XYZ file of C-alpha atoms in Angstrom:
380
model
C 109.321 -2.004 11.370
C 105.263 -3.682 9.462
C 106.677 -5.098 6.784
C 104.375 -6.324 4.281
C 101.168 -4.876 1.662
C 98.719 -2.901 3.242
C 100.953 -1.814 5.880
C 100.880 1.887 5.761
C 98.101 0.919 7.799
C 99.463 0.395 11.044
C 102.103 4.331 11.040
C 99.944 5.562 13.694
C 100.356 2.406 16.147
C 103.853 3.082 15.691
C 103.524 6.460 16.091
C 101.475 6.758 19.967
C 103.512 3.300 20.739
C 106.361 5.545 20.650
C 105.234 8.131 22.569
C 104.057 11.201 19.675
C 101.040 12.689 19.807
C 101.957 15.940 17.493
C 104.429 14.104 14.779
C 105.124 15.866 11.607
C 104.738 14.093 8.189
C 108.157 15.138 5.799
C 107.525 14.478 1.941
C 107.513 16.118 -1.306
C 104.609 17.937 -3.667
C 104.752 14.481 -5.226
C 103.507 12.670 -2.853
C 101.195 14.530 -1.802
C 99.819 15.171 -5.519
C 98.770 10.968 -5.395
C 97.454 11.316 -2.068
C 99.746 9.606 0.097
C 100.537 12.279 2.110
C 97.046 12.657 3.243
C 97.094 8.849 3.384
C 99.389 8.682 6.017
C 97.104 12.067 7.885
C 94.236 9.871 8.139
C 95.738 6.909 10.041
C 96.931 9.105 11.981
C 94.671 10.693 13.464
C 92.350 7.439 13.141
C 95.238 6.782 16.150
C 95.017 9.926 18.205
C 97.660 11.741 16.635
C 97.504 15.180 14.709
C 99.628 15.884 11.952
C 101.025 18.048 10.184
C 102.336 18.154 7.258
C 106.060 19.808 5.305
C 106.208 19.026 1.753
C 108.525 21.509 0.337
C 111.119 18.513 0.043
C 114.068 18.276 -2.207
C 115.713 16.044 -4.332
C 119.171 15.352 -3.203
C 118.568 18.102 0.072
C 120.121 20.736 0.313
C 121.233 22.941 3.347
C 119.007 25.880 2.021
C 116.342 23.387 2.536
C 116.430 22.281 5.349
C 115.488 25.600 7.390
C 112.007 25.921 6.138
C 111.355 22.640 7.377
C 113.046 23.750 11.337
C 110.447 26.156 11.047
C 107.623 23.674 9.779
C 109.084 21.733 13.404
C 108.768 24.216 15.637
C 105.389 26.000 14.135
C 103.897 22.256 14.459
C 105.571 21.212 17.672
C 106.047 17.947 16.450
C 107.188 15.842 18.848
C 107.870 12.949 16.399
C 108.823 13.115 12.294
C 107.273 10.983 10.104
C 109.384 10.992 7.079
C 107.006 9.696 3.495
C 109.308 8.942 0.116
C 112.397 7.988 -1.441
C 115.641 8.566 0.413
C 115.663 12.263 -0.234
C 113.157 13.118 2.093
C 113.651 10.581 4.318
C 117.052 11.938 5.145
C 114.991 14.935 4.801
C 113.647 13.881 7.734
C 116.950 12.785 9.057
C 117.889 15.588 9.516
C 115.562 18.224 10.490
C 115.240 15.550 14.068
C 118.495 16.130 14.595
C 118.591 19.352 14.544
C 116.031 20.213 15.974
C 116.894 18.742 18.602
C 120.705 20.028 19.047
C 120.710 22.736 16.650
C 123.948 24.283 14.635
C 124.696 24.128 11.084
C 123.961 20.519 9.348
C 127.875 20.818 7.991
C 128.769 20.970 12.071
C 127.667 16.897 11.850
C 129.436 15.686 8.144
C 131.465 13.216 8.395
C 134.179 11.733 10.219
C 131.773 13.456 12.858
C 129.715 10.812 14.736
C 126.678 12.229 15.661
C 124.266 10.272 18.820
C 121.354 12.176 19.812
C 119.232 13.760 21.599
C 116.666 13.945 18.190
C 112.540 13.886 17.184
C 112.000 9.794 16.519
C 111.678 8.961 13.070
C 109.307 6.943 11.853
C 110.659 6.083 8.083
C 107.731 5.688 5.473
C 109.735 4.870 1.452
C 108.397 4.495 -1.437
C 110.959 3.835 -2.911
C 113.076 0.270 -3.200
C 116.502 1.806 -3.551
C 118.022 4.482 -0.904
C 118.083 2.120 2.424
C 118.477 4.917 4.602
C 114.859 3.726 6.764
C 117.685 1.260 8.642
C 120.311 3.664 8.454
C 122.466 5.606 10.604
C 122.843 8.237 7.682
C 121.599 11.191 5.958
C 122.600 13.164 3.274
C 122.391 16.412 2.275
C 124.261 18.536 0.382
C 126.089 21.759 1.582
C 124.476 24.936 0.062
C 128.203 26.391 -0.957
C 130.541 24.724 -2.070
C 128.255 21.362 -3.537
C 129.177 19.285 -1.835
C 127.461 16.052 -0.415
C 127.838 15.673 2.543
C 127.944 12.063 4.285
C 126.276 13.037 8.219
C 126.698 9.204 10.051
C 125.643 7.850 13.407
C 122.899 6.580 15.673
C 121.687 10.543 15.843
C 120.579 10.357 12.161
C 118.858 5.782 12.746
C 115.069 5.759 12.367
C 113.107 4.774 15.405
C 110.801 2.738 12.877
C 110.034 2.195 10.026
C 106.734 1.475 7.542
C 108.041 -0.473 4.581
C 104.938 -1.424 2.231
C 106.065 -2.249 -1.323
C 102.841 -1.039 -2.362
C 103.720 2.314 -2.491
C 106.388 1.558 -4.524
C 104.497 0.388 -7.819
C 103.559 3.693 -9.317
C 107.156 3.940 -10.057
C 108.296 4.591 -13.405
C 111.222 2.477 -15.364
C 114.502 4.826 -14.315
C 113.046 4.992 -11.380
C 112.433 1.503 -10.221
C 116.183 0.952 -11.803
C 117.825 3.075 -10.393
C 117.011 3.010 -6.812
C 116.988 -0.851 -7.434
C 120.619 -0.487 -8.812
C 121.458 1.930 -5.743
C 120.127 -0.969 -3.122
C 121.431 -3.527 -4.799
C 125.712 -0.642 -4.138
C 125.072 -1.016 -1.098
C 124.771 -5.207 -0.640
C 128.046 -5.206 -2.681
C 129.937 -2.493 -0.981
C 128.846 -3.622 2.887
C 129.994 -7.005 1.556
C 133.595 -6.125 0.230
C 134.156 -3.144 2.955
C 136.837 -3.495 5.163
C 134.014 -3.097 8.316
C 132.699 -6.908 7.261
C 131.512 -8.804 10.209
C 129.635 -11.839 9.384
C 126.282 -10.328 10.460
C 126.455 -7.511 7.654
C 127.658 -10.150 4.997
C 124.242 -12.206 6.506
C 121.794 -9.034 5.190
C 124.671 -7.898 1.618
C 124.456 -11.456 0.727
C 120.515 -12.095 1.446
C 120.074 -8.943 -0.084
C 121.315 -9.920 -3.625
C 120.235 -12.662 -3.497
C 115.820 -11.619 -2.636
C 116.398 -8.549 -5.241
C 119.150 -9.293 -8.398
C 115.916 -11.635 -9.764
C 113.446 -9.027 -9.713
C 115.195 -6.015 -11.695
C 114.559 -6.593 -14.483
C 111.016 -7.940 -14.133
C 110.235 -4.669 -12.210
C 112.143 -2.722 -15.027
C 109.901 -4.093 -18.050
C 106.881 -4.539 -16.270
C 106.029 -1.904 -13.235
C 102.394 -3.938 -11.891
C 104.667 -7.037 -10.730
C 104.152 -7.450 -7.350
C 106.043 -10.227 -6.084
C 109.348 -8.330 -7.740
C 107.819 -5.004 -6.048
C 107.309 -7.093 -2.519
C 111.002 -8.055 -3.284
C 112.992 -4.998 -3.940
C 111.783 -3.148 -1.031
C 112.828 -5.855 1.189
C 116.568 -5.870 -0.670
C 116.918 -2.449 -0.072
C 116.136 -2.652 3.048
C 118.467 -6.235 3.860
C 120.633 -3.439 2.252
C 120.586 -0.755 4.195
C 120.549 -2.505 7.860
C 124.175 -4.342 5.994
C 125.538 -0.836 4.874
C 124.741 0.583 7.453
C 126.908 -1.937 9.981
C 130.025 -2.363 7.299
C 130.273 1.077 6.279
C 129.910 1.592 1.948
C 133.477 1.710 -0.333
C 134.736 3.564 -3.172
C 130.978 3.859 -5.276
C 129.096 5.889 -3.337
C 131.847 7.653 -2.119
C 132.626 8.661 -5.728
C 128.992 9.274 -6.368
C 128.684 11.798 -3.733
C 130.487 14.540 -5.969
C 129.045 13.642 -8.603
C 124.925 14.118 -7.350
C 126.511 16.713 -5.511
C 128.529 19.302 -8.247
C 125.781 17.495 -11.154
C 122.629 17.128 -9.810
C 122.702 13.483 -11.337
C 119.945 11.295 -9.095
C 122.143 8.799 -6.453
C 120.985 6.129 -7.566
C 121.948 6.789 -10.925
C 125.340 7.995 -10.600
C 126.640 4.290 -8.659
C 124.940 3.375 -11.915
C 127.148 4.919 -13.949
C 130.163 3.879 -11.762
C 129.321 0.092 -10.568
C 131.610 -2.159 -13.266
C 134.715 -0.058 -14.220
C 135.134 0.915 -9.810
C 134.245 -3.149 -9.454
C 136.897 -3.541 -11.955
C 139.481 -1.486 -10.054
C 138.617 -3.160 -6.966
C 138.312 -7.307 -7.049
C 142.215 -7.296 -6.472
C 141.554 -6.353 -2.927
C 138.785 -9.165 -1.522
C 138.905 -11.747 -4.937
C 137.344 -13.983 -2.973
C 134.465 -11.685 -1.549
C 133.225 -10.585 -5.933
C 133.724 -14.535 -6.735
C 131.112 -15.179 -3.565
C 129.361 -12.035 -5.117
C 129.396 -13.446 -8.352
C 128.328 -16.241 -7.504
C 125.300 -15.695 -5.469
C 123.990 -13.420 -8.626
C 124.085 -16.119 -11.030
C 127.432 -14.418 -12.777
C 129.365 -17.401 -12.910
C 129.260 -21.392 -12.109
C 129.388 -22.493 -7.865
C 132.349 -24.439 -8.952
C 134.535 -21.300 -10.876
C 137.634 -20.219 -9.904
C 137.797 -17.023 -8.369
C 139.225 -15.290 -10.613
C 136.806 -16.328 -13.236
C 134.593 -15.464 -10.861
C 135.002 -12.252 -10.157
C 135.290 -11.091 -14.206
C 131.755 -12.524 -14.379
C 130.457 -10.317 -12.021
C 132.199 -7.551 -13.890
C 130.411 -8.920 -17.767
C 127.219 -9.691 -15.776
C 126.892 -5.698 -13.656
C 127.722 -4.319 -17.247
C 124.899 -6.521 -18.905
C 122.330 -5.020 -16.328
C 123.371 -1.919 -17.134
C 122.905 -2.443 -20.418
C 119.658 -3.681 -20.135
C 118.567 -0.748 -17.733
C 119.795 1.904 -19.856
C 121.443 3.931 -17.364
C 124.130 6.190 -19.795
C 127.364 7.491 -18.953
C 128.001 10.852 -17.631
C 128.811 11.895 -21.535
C 125.462 10.510 -22.637
C 123.729 12.077 -19.795
C 124.188 16.041 -21.034
C 127.747 16.534 -18.832
C 129.859 18.789 -20.680
C 133.644 16.802 -20.776
C 135.126 20.239 -19.779
C 132.928 21.125 -16.792
C 133.468 17.555 -16.002
C 137.447 17.268 -16.091
C 137.562 21.317 -15.045
C 135.927 19.204 -11.654
C 137.398 15.482 -11.925
C 140.151 17.250 -8.909
C 137.368 18.596 -6.088
C 135.195 15.259 -7.347
C 138.317 13.329 -5.968
C 138.711 15.488 -3.399
C 135.170 15.078 -2.503
C 135.366 11.956 -2.252
C 137.885 10.783 -0.369
C 137.282 13.275 2.710
C 134.067 11.602 2.388
C 135.719 8.091 4.032
C 134.220 6.108 2.362
C 136.901 5.190 -0.591
C 138.890 3.950 2.949
C 136.612 1.271 3.126
C 137.612 0.335 -0.111
C 139.262 -3.203 -0.383
C 141.941 -1.307 -3.085
C 142.461 2.297 -1.073
C 142.414 4.723 -3.942
C 144.952 7.084 -4.319
C 143.462 10.910 -4.568
C 145.510 10.228 -8.468
C 143.373 6.487 -8.767
C 140.047 8.288 -8.286
C 140.848 11.106 -10.330
C 142.151 8.424 -13.195
C 138.886 6.466 -12.401
C 136.310 9.832 -13.031
C 138.296 9.806 -15.908
C 137.771 6.640 -17.055
C 133.429 6.710 -16.068
C 132.641 9.601 -18.477
C 132.238 7.858 -21.476
C 132.946 4.027 -20.471
C 129.970 2.283 -22.363
C 128.214 -0.876 -20.496
C 129.218 -2.702 -24.015
């Protein structure tokens, strides 16, 4: 990892140190328009690497969107992937790295399968602070035939290196800033309460909450807050390491079907769910939610676990209100369509495996009820 303002200048050094000479830069049209893609290519060339650019990634990548990328890998004879952008380009880069080495269809690799190599080395260059994809063994790809947002997991998806330069996030608009920051917060909270949590993942999760929580509102209000941007990028990394080692839980399990079926940005769909799902889950680990509450400053250090956990839900509702997080209803989703898809979304959520890590493992009926409740569950 290379971390800090200006770290992007080291991308060529990192790529060549991995023995790669023909990297494919996987990014999107926005990164091309801002000049970031050209900057990466320039630094790669300075280090002696011959790069090509594939800029056709899409938000919430689909299986259909991978075909052109695989063709680009083959056409360039790529020996590494430099994935530049938010979670979508990085997840795309991970998928291309594994598919180009192993073949098949992305649905062959979805959870519960655990995927190992071979795969091309991936050098992740995040330009948002939320997905943590630069440090995780996951790639999220939507099946174009079924609209299922597939969780694909295993060491084969873990990047070989990452460049974390907060200066690349300075131009993010407020909505994207908020959504990605809440995504990172969800990663940290879910990692800490997960049934697969360990002392190591706990340390990363709590560090992420301490690092990022104090910066969210300030950066949302002032995108030029350099110290805040730096904190959010570090928190995203810490949260990514945490949940890569302990897994996410019910929030992400329910969030993916919302994104897949209604094309809601991933961080935003997490935020829509965060207070309600937290409230539902507290009974399974009140002491853990209470510790999160204390770390966030939502309750006093000497508050009882019951009081601290209750204050956490209030704090999360206030955060979502401050960040103008919409409900599915206010976002513009039709209630009849939402209700009709609830059984399908519940099935997809449970099949992903994430809800089984939740402190309270829900039944399918409970997941359906939660989808009904969050449709118009306003933050305050």
